[in-house]
Coordinates of C-alpha atoms and ligand atoms in Angstrom, one line a residue:
X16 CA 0.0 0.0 0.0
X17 CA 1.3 3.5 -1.5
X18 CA 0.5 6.4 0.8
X19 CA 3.6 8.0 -0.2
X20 CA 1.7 10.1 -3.1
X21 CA -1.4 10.2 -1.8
X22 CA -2.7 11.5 1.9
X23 CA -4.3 9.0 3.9
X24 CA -6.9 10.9 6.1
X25 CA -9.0 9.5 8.7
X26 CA -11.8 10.9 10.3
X27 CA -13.4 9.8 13.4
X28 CA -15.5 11.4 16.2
X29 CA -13.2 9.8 18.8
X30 CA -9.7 10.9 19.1
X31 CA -6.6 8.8 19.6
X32 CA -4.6 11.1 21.9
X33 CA -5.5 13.4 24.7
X34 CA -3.1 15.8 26.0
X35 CA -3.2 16.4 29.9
X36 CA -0.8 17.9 32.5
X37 CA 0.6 15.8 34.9
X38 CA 2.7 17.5 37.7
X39 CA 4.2 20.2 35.4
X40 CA 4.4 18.6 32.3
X41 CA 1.8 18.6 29.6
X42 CA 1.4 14.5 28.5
X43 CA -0.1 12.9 25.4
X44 CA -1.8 9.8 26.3
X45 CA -3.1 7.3 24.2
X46 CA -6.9 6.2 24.3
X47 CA -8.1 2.7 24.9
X48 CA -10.5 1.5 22.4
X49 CA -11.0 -0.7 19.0
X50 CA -10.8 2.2 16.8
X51 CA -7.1 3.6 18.6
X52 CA -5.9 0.2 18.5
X53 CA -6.9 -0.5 15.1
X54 CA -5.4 2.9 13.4
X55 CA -3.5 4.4 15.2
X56 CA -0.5 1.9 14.2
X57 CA -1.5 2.0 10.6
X58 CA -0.7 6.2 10.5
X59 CA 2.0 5.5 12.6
X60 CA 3.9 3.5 9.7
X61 CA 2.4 5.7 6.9
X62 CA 2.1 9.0 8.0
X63 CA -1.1 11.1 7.3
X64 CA -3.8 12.8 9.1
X65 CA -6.6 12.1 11.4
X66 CA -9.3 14.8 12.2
X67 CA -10.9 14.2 15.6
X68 CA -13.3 15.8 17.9
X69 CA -10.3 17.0 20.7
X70 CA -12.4 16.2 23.7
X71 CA -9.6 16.0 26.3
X72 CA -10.4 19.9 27.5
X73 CA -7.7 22.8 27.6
X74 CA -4.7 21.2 27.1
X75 CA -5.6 19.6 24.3
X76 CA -6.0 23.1 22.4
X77 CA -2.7 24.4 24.3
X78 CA -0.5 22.3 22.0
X79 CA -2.3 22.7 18.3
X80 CA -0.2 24.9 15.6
X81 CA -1.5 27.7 13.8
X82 CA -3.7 25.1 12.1
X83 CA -5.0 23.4 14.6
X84 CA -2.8 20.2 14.3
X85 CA -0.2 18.5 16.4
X86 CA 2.2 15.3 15.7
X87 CA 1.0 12.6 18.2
X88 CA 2.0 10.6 20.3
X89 CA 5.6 12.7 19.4
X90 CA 7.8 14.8 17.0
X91 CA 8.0 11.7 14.8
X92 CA 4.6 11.0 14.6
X93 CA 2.2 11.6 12.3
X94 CA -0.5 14.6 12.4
X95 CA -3.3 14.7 14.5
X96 CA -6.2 17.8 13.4
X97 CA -8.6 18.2 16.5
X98 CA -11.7 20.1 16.5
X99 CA -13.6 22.0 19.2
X100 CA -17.5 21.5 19.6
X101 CA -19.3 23.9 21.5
X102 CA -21.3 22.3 24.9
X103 CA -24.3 22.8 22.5
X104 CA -23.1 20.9 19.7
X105 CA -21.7 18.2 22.0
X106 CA -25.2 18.2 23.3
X107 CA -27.0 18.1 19.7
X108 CA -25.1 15.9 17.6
X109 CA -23.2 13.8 19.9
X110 CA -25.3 13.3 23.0
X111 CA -28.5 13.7 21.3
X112 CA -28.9 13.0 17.5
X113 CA -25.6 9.7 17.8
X114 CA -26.3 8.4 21.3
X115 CA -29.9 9.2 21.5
X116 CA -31.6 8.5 18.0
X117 CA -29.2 6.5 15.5
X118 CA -27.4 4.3 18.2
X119 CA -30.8 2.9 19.4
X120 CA -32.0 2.5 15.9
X121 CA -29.1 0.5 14.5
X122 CA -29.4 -1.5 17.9
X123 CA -33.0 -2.5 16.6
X124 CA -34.5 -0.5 19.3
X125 CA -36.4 2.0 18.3
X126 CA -38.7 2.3 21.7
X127 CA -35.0 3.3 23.3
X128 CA -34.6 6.2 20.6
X129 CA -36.2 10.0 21.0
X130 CA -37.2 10.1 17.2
X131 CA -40.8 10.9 18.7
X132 CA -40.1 13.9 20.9
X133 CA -40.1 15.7 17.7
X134 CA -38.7 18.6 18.6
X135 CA -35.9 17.7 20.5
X136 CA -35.1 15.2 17.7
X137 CA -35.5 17.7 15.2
X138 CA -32.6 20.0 17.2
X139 CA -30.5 17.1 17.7
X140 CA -30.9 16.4 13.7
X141 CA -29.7 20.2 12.9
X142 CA -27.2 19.7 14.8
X143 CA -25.7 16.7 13.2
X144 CA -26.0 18.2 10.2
X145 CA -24.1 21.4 11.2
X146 CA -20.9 18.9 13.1
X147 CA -20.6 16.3 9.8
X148 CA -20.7 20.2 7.8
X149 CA -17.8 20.9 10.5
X150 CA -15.7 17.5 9.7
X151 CA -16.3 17.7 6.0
X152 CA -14.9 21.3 6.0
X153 CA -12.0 20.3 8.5
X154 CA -11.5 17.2 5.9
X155 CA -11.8 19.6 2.6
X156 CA -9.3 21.8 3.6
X157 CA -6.4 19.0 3.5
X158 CA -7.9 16.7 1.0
X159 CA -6.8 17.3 -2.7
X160 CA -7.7 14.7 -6.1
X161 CA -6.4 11.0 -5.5
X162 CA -6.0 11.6 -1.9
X163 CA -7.8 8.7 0.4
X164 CA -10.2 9.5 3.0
X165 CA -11.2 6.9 5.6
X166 CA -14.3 7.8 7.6
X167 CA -15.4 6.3 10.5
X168 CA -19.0 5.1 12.2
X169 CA -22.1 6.4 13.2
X170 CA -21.8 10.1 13.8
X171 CA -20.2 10.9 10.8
X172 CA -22.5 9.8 8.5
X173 CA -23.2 12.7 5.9
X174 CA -19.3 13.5 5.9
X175 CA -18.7 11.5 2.6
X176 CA -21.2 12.7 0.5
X177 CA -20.1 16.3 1.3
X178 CA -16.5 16.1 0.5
X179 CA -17.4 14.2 -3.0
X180 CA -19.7 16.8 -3.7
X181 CA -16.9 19.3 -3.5
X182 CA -13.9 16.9 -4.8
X183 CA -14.9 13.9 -6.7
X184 CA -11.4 13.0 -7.2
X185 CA -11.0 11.6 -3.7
X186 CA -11.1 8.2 -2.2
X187 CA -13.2 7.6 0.0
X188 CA -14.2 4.8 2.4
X189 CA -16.8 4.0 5.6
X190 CA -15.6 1.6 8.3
X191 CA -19.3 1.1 10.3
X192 CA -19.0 -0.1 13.6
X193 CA -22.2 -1.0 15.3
X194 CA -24.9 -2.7 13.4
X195 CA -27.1 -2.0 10.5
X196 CA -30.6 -3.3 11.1
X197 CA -33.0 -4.0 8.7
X198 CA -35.2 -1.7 6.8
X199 CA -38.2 -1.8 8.8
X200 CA -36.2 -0.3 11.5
X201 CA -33.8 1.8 10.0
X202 CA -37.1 3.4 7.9
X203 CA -38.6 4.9 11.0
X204 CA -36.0 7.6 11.0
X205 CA -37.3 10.8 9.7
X206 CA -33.8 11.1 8.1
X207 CA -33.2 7.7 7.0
X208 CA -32.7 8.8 3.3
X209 CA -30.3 11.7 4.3
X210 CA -28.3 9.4 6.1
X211 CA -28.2 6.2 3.5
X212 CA -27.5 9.0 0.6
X213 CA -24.6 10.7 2.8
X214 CA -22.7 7.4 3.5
X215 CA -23.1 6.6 -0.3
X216 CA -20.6 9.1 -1.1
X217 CA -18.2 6.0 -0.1
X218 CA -16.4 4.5 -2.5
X219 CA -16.2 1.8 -0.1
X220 CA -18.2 0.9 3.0
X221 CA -17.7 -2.3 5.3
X222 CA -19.5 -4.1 7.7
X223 CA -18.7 -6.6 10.6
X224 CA -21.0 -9.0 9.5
X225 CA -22.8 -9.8 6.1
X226 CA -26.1 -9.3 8.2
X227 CA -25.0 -6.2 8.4
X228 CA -24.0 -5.5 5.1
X229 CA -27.6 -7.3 3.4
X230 CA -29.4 -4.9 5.5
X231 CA -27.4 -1.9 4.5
X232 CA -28.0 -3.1 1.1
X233 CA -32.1 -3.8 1.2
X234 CA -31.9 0.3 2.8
X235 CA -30.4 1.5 -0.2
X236 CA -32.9 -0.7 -2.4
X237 CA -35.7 0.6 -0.3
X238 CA -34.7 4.6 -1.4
X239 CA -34.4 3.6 -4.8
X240 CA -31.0 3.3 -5.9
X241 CA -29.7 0.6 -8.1
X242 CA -28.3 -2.2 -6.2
X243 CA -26.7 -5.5 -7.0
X244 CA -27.3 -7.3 -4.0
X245 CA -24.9 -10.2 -4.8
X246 CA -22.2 -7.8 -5.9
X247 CA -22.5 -5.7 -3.3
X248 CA -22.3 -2.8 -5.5
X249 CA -24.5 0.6 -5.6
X250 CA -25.0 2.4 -8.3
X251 CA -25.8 6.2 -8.2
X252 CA -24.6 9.1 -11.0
X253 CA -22.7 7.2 -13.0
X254 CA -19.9 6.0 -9.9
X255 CA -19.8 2.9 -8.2
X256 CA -20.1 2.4 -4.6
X257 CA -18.4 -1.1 -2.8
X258 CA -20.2 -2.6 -0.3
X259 CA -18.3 -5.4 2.1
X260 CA -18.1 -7.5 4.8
X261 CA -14.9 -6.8 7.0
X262 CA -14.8 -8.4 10.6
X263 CA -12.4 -6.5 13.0
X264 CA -9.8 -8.3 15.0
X265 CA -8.0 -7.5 17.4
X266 CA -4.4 -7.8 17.9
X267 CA -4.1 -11.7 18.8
X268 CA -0.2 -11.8 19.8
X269 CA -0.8 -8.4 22.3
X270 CA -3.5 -10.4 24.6
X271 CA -2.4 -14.0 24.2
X272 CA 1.2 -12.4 25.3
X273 CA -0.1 -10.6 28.4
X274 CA -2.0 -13.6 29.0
X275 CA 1.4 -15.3 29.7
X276 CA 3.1 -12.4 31.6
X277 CA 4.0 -12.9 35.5
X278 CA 2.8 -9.9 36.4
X279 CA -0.8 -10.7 34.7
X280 CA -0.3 -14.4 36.1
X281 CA 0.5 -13.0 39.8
X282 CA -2.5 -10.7 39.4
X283 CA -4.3 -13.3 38.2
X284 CA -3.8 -15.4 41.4
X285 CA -4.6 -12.7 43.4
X286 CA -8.2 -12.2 41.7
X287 CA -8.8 -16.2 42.3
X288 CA -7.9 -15.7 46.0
X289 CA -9.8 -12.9 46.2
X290 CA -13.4 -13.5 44.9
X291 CA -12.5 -16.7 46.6
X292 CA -15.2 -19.0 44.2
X293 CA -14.2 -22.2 42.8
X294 CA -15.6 -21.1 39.4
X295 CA -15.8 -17.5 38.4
X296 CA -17.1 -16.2 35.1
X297 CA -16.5 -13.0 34.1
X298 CA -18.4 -10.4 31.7
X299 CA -16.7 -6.9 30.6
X300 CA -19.1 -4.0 29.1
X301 CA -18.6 -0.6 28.6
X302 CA -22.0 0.6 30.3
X303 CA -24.7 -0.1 27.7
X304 CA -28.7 -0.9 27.3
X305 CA -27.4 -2.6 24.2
X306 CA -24.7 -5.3 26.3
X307 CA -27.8 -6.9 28.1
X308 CA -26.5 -6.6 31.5
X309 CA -29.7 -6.7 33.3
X310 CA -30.7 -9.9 31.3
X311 CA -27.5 -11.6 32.4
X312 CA -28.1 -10.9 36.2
X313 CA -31.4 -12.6 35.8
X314 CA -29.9 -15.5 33.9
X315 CA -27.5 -16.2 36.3
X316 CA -30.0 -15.8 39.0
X317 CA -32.3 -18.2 37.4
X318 CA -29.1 -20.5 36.6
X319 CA -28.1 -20.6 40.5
X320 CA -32.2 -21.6 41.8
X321 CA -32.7 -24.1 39.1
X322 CA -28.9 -25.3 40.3
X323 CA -28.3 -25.0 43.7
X324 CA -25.5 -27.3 43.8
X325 CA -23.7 -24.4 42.4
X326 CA -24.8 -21.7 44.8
X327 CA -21.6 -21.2 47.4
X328 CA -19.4 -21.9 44.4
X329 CA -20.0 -19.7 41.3
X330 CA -19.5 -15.8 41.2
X331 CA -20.0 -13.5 38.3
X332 CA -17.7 -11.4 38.1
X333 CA -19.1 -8.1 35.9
X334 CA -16.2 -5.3 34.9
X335 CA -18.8 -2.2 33.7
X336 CA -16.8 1.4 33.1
X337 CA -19.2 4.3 33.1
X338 CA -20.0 5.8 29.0
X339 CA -21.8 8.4 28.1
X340 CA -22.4 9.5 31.8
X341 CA -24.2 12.9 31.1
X342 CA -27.1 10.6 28.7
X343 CA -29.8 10.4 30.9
X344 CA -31.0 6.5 30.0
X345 CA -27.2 5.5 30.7
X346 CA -27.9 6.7 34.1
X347 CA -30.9 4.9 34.5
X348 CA -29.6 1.2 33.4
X349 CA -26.9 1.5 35.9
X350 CA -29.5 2.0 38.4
X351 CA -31.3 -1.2 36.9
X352 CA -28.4 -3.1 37.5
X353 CA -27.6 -2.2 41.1
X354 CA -31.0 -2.9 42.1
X355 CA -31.3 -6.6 40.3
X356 CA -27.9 -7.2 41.7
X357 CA -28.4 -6.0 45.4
X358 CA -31.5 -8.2 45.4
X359 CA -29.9 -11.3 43.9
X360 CA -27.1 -11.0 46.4
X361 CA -29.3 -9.9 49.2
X362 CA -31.0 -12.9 49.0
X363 CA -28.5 -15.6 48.1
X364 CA -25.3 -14.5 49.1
X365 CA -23.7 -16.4 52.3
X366 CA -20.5 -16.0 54.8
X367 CA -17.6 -16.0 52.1
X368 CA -19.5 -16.2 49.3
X369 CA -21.1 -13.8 47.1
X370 CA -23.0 -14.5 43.8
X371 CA -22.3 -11.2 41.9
X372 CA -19.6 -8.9 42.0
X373 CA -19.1 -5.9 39.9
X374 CA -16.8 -3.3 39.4
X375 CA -17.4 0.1 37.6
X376 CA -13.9 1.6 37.5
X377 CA -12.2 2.0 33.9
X378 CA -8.8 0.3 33.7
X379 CA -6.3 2.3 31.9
X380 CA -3.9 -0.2 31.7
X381 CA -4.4 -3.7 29.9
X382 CA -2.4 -5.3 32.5
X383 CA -5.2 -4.8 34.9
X384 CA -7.7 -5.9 32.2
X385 CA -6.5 -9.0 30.8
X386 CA -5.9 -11.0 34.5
X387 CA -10.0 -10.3 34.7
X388 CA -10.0 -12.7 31.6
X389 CA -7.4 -15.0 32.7
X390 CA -8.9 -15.6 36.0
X391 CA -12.4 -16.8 34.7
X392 CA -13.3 -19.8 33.5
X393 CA -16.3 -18.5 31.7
X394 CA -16.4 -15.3 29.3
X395 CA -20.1 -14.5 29.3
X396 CA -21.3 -11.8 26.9
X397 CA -25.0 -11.4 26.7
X398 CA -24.9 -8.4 24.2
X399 CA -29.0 -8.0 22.7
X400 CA -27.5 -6.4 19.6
X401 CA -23.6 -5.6 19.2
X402 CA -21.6 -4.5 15.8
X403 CA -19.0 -7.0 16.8
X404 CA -17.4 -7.2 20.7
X405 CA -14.2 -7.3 20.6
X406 CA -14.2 -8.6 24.4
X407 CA -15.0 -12.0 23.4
X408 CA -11.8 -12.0 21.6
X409 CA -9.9 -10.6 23.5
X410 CA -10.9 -13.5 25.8
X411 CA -10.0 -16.1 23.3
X412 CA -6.9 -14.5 22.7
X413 CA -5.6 -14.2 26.7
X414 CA -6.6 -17.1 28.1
X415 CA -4.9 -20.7 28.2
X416 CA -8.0 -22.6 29.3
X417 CA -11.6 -21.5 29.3
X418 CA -15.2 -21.6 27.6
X419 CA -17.0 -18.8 26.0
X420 CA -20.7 -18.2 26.0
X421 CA -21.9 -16.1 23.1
X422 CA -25.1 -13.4 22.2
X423 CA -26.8 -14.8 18.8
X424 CA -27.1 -11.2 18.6
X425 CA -23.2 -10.0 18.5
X426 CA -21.3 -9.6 15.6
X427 CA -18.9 -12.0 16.2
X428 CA -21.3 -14.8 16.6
X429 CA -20.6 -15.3 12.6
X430 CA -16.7 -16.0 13.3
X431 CA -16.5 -18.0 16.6
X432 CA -18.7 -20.8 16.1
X433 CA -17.3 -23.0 18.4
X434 CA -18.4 -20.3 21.7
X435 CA -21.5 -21.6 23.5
X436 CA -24.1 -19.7 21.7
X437 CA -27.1 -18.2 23.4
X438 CA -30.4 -15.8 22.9
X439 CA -30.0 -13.0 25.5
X440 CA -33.6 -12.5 26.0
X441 CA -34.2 -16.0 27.1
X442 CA -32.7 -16.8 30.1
X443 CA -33.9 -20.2 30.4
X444 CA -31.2 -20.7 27.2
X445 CA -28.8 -18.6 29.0
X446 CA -28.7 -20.6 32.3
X447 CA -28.3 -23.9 30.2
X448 CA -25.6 -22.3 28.5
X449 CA -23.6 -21.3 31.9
X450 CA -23.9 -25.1 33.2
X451 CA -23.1 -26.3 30.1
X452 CA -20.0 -24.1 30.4
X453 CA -19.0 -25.0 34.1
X454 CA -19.7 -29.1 33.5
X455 CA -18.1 -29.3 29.8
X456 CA -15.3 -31.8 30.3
X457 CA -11.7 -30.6 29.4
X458 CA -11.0 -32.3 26.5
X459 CA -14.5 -30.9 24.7
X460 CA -12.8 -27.3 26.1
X461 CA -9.4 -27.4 24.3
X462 CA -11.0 -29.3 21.3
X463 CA -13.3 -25.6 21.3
X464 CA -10.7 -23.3 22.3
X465 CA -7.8 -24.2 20.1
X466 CA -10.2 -23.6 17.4
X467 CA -11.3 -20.2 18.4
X468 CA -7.7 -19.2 19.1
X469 CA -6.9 -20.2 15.8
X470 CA -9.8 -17.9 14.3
X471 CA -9.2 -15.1 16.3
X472 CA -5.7 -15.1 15.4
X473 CA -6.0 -16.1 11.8
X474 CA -8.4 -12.9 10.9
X475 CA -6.7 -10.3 13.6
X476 CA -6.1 -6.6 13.8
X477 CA -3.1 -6.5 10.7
X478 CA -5.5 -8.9 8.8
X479 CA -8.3 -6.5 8.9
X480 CA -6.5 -3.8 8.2
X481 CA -5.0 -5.0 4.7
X482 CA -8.0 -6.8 3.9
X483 CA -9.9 -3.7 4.3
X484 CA -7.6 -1.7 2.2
X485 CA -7.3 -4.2 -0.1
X486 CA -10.8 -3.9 -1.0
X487 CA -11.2 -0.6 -0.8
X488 CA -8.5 -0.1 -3.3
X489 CA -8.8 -3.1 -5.4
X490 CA -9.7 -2.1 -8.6
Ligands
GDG166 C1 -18.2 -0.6 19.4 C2 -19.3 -1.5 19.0 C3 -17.6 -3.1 18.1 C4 -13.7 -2.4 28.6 N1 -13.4 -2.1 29.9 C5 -12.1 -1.7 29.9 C6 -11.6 -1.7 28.6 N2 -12.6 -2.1 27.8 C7 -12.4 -2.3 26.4 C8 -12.5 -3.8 26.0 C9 -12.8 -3.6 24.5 C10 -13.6 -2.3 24.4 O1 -13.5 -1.7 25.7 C11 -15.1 -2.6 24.2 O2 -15.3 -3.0 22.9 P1 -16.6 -3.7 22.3 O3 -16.3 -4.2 20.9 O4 -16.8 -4.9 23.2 O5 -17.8 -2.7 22.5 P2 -18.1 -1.1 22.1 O6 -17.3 -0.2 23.0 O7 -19.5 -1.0 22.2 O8 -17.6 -0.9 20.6 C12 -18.8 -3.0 19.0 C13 -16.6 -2.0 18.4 O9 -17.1 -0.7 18.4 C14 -15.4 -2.0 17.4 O10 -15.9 -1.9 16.1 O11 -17.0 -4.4 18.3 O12 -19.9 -3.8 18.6 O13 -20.5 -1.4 19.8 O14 -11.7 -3.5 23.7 O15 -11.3 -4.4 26.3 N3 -10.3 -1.4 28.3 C15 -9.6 -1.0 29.3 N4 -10.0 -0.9 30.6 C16 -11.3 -1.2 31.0 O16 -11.7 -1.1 32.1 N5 -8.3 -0.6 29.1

């Protein structure tokens, strides 16, 4: 791949560096997260731009040049472009019009999105118009003919068609990270055309999941556009659009090799000793209506009445960082979950024993992370809808013995076939699926793990990236 000539630019609403002051000195810190992990080493080797919404606060604007750009993570790094949002368009496009109308809707749940308090949605929609109008600007300024611009998920939808409107010369491609449901949802947005019409100004788009990508493609057909399904291809003023399916990895050699570290392995013991339960199975979720957290707890209840021999042996271990903290239905699933969870424990836990432990604070470091994976013997992730979840790789990839129970309903359920798959919403399935977990003999575990650890490392974070590039550019 030649970025030598041509600019690769990326745009994205999250940014992969903050810059902070600690003790005197102002820091750049890198950002945990799929899409940092997944980029941010592809600019590092090529060089190039990424324009970002600079959220970390003051010192993040200290150290921009005259045009508002900085090298990250150093001098010899490549150029990072940040862009301030007032507290109103934070509050309007971000907040309101990404978290509150379009996330719910590609989650296939519409009841969760404010499309019907029509004029708040109607503000929120302004204003998402007037931030992708911000991007494209930011991005039209440094773009020129033959120069490749890689856009990124949900809130940045309309950003393609507006720079190809102004240079048709560029090219450019959508990476979409969270689902694509199917027409009958995706039509009940007052903007669904808008949106569909924007994100064809791609010269490429991929998906997780060919779910994903159908769907995307029956949404198109619905507005009229000609579309060959089998192709993948989208038609529209005489240019062609791509259309692919391109799971993400994740970068197999980092977890399986923190997996083995001492210091995970010592932390790892320590956990063990600590929840003090012969079996622990562990879930990790950013907060989230969509991860199905409140299902879970009620699976697991239901799991440890219908199995008391169990009960006094078992704890679920749940790792849940805050997101979104100032939405306000991200406020009131957390409550959701402390009240299912104080009434599970308050009526089963014992002396030394209790069934449900979570913990809320973000880890910075993936050294604290991982030894949550390796201590369990059970990953369960109960997403209702997920693009992909990259936790139940990460899983695969850390730990040396273990069994993975897996949502229908996430993204990766079309890769890792071999995982224990369940429906989240019935928790009758769910609880099978746990004891089927904690009784499946060894031999049936390694005979299922090897294989996942050989699909999670076969299609991983490099693979994605060239395969993704290798589309998009393939002629
Ligand atoms: C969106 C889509 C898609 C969690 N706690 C800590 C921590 N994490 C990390 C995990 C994992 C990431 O957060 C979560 O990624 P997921 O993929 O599971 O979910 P979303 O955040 O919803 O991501 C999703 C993804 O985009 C990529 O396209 O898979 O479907 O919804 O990497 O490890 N990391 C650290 N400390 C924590 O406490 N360092």
């Amino acid at each position: 791949m030649n970025f030598e000539e041509n600019r690769l630019i990326l745009v994205s609403n999250a940014e992969p560096y903050v810059h902070r002051q600690e003790d005197s000195e102002i820091v750049c810190e890198k950002q945990a997260g799929g899409l940092t992990s997944a980029l941010d080493p592809l600019l590092q080797k090529t060089g190039g731009l990424w324009i970002a919404w600079g959220r970390g606060g003051k010192y993040d604007f200290d150290v921009l040049d005259s045009e508002g750009k900085v090298r990250v993570p150093d001098e010899d790094g490549y150029l990072l472009k940040r862009l301030k949002l007032t507290k109103d368009e934070v509050n309007g496009f971000y907040l309101g019009f990404s978290n509150r109308v379009l996330w719910p809707i590609c989650h296939s749940m519409p009841e969760r999105s404010v499309i019907s308090e029509y004029r708040s949605s109607e503000k929120y929609w302004e204003d998402y118009l007037k931030v992708n109008r911000k991007y494209a600007n930011a991005a039209l300024e440094e773009v020129e003919e033959g120069d490749f611009l890689w856009v990124h998920d949900y809130h940045l939808t309309l950003v393609p068609k507006m720079v190809k409107e102004e240079i048709p010369g560029v090219n450019i491609a959508t990476f979409w990270h969270i689902p694509w449901p199917p027409w009958e949802i995706f039509g009940i947005l007052p903007w669904s055309e808008e949106i569909i019409e924007g994100l064809c100004g791609s010269d490429f788009i991929g998906f997780h999941t060919s779910r994903f990508r159908n769907n995307f493609l029956s949404c198109v057909d619905m507005t009229g556009m000609e579309v060959d399904m089998e192709k993948g291809m989208i038609k529209k003023e005489g240019r062609n659009a791509k259309i692919s399916t391109v799971p993400l990895g994740i970068d197999y050699d980092l977890y399986n090799g923190l997996g083995k570290k001492e210091k995970v392995r010592e932390k790892t013991r320590y956990l063990r000793e600590e929840i003090n339960a012969d079996k622990i199975i562990v879930s990790v979720d950013r907060l989230d209506y969509t991860k199905g957290i409140p299902e879970r707890l009620r699976a697991f209840e239901l799991f440890l009445e219908e199995n008391p021999e169990f009960q006094r042996k078992v704890t679920l271990v749940q790792r849940i960082p805050p997101s979104r903290r100032s939405v306000s239905e991200y406020k009131s699933i957390l409550d959701e979950i402390h009240r299912i969870e104080g009434e599970i424990n308050g009526n089963l836990a014992r002396a030394n024993w209790t069934p449900i432990r979570s913990f809320h604070r973000f880890l910075p470091n993936l050294e604290e992370l991982v030894p949550y994976y390796t201590a369990a013997d059970v990953a369960l992730v109960t997403s209702r809808m997920d693009g992909m979840n990259l936790v139940c790789k990460e899983y695969i990839a850390s730990v040396e013995d273990g069994v993975l129970i897996l949502s229908n309903f996430a993204g990766a359920a079309e890769e890792l076939k071999e995982a224990i798959h369940v429906n989240p919403y019935d928790s009758k399935e769910v609880a099978a699926g746990i004891k089927k977990a904690l009784t499946m003999d060894k031999s049936e575990r390694e005979r299922r793990l090897k294989k996942l650890k050989e699909r999670v490392e076969e299609k991983d974070l490099d693979w994605w990236r060239n395969i993704f590039l290798q589309k998009w550019l393939e002629e």
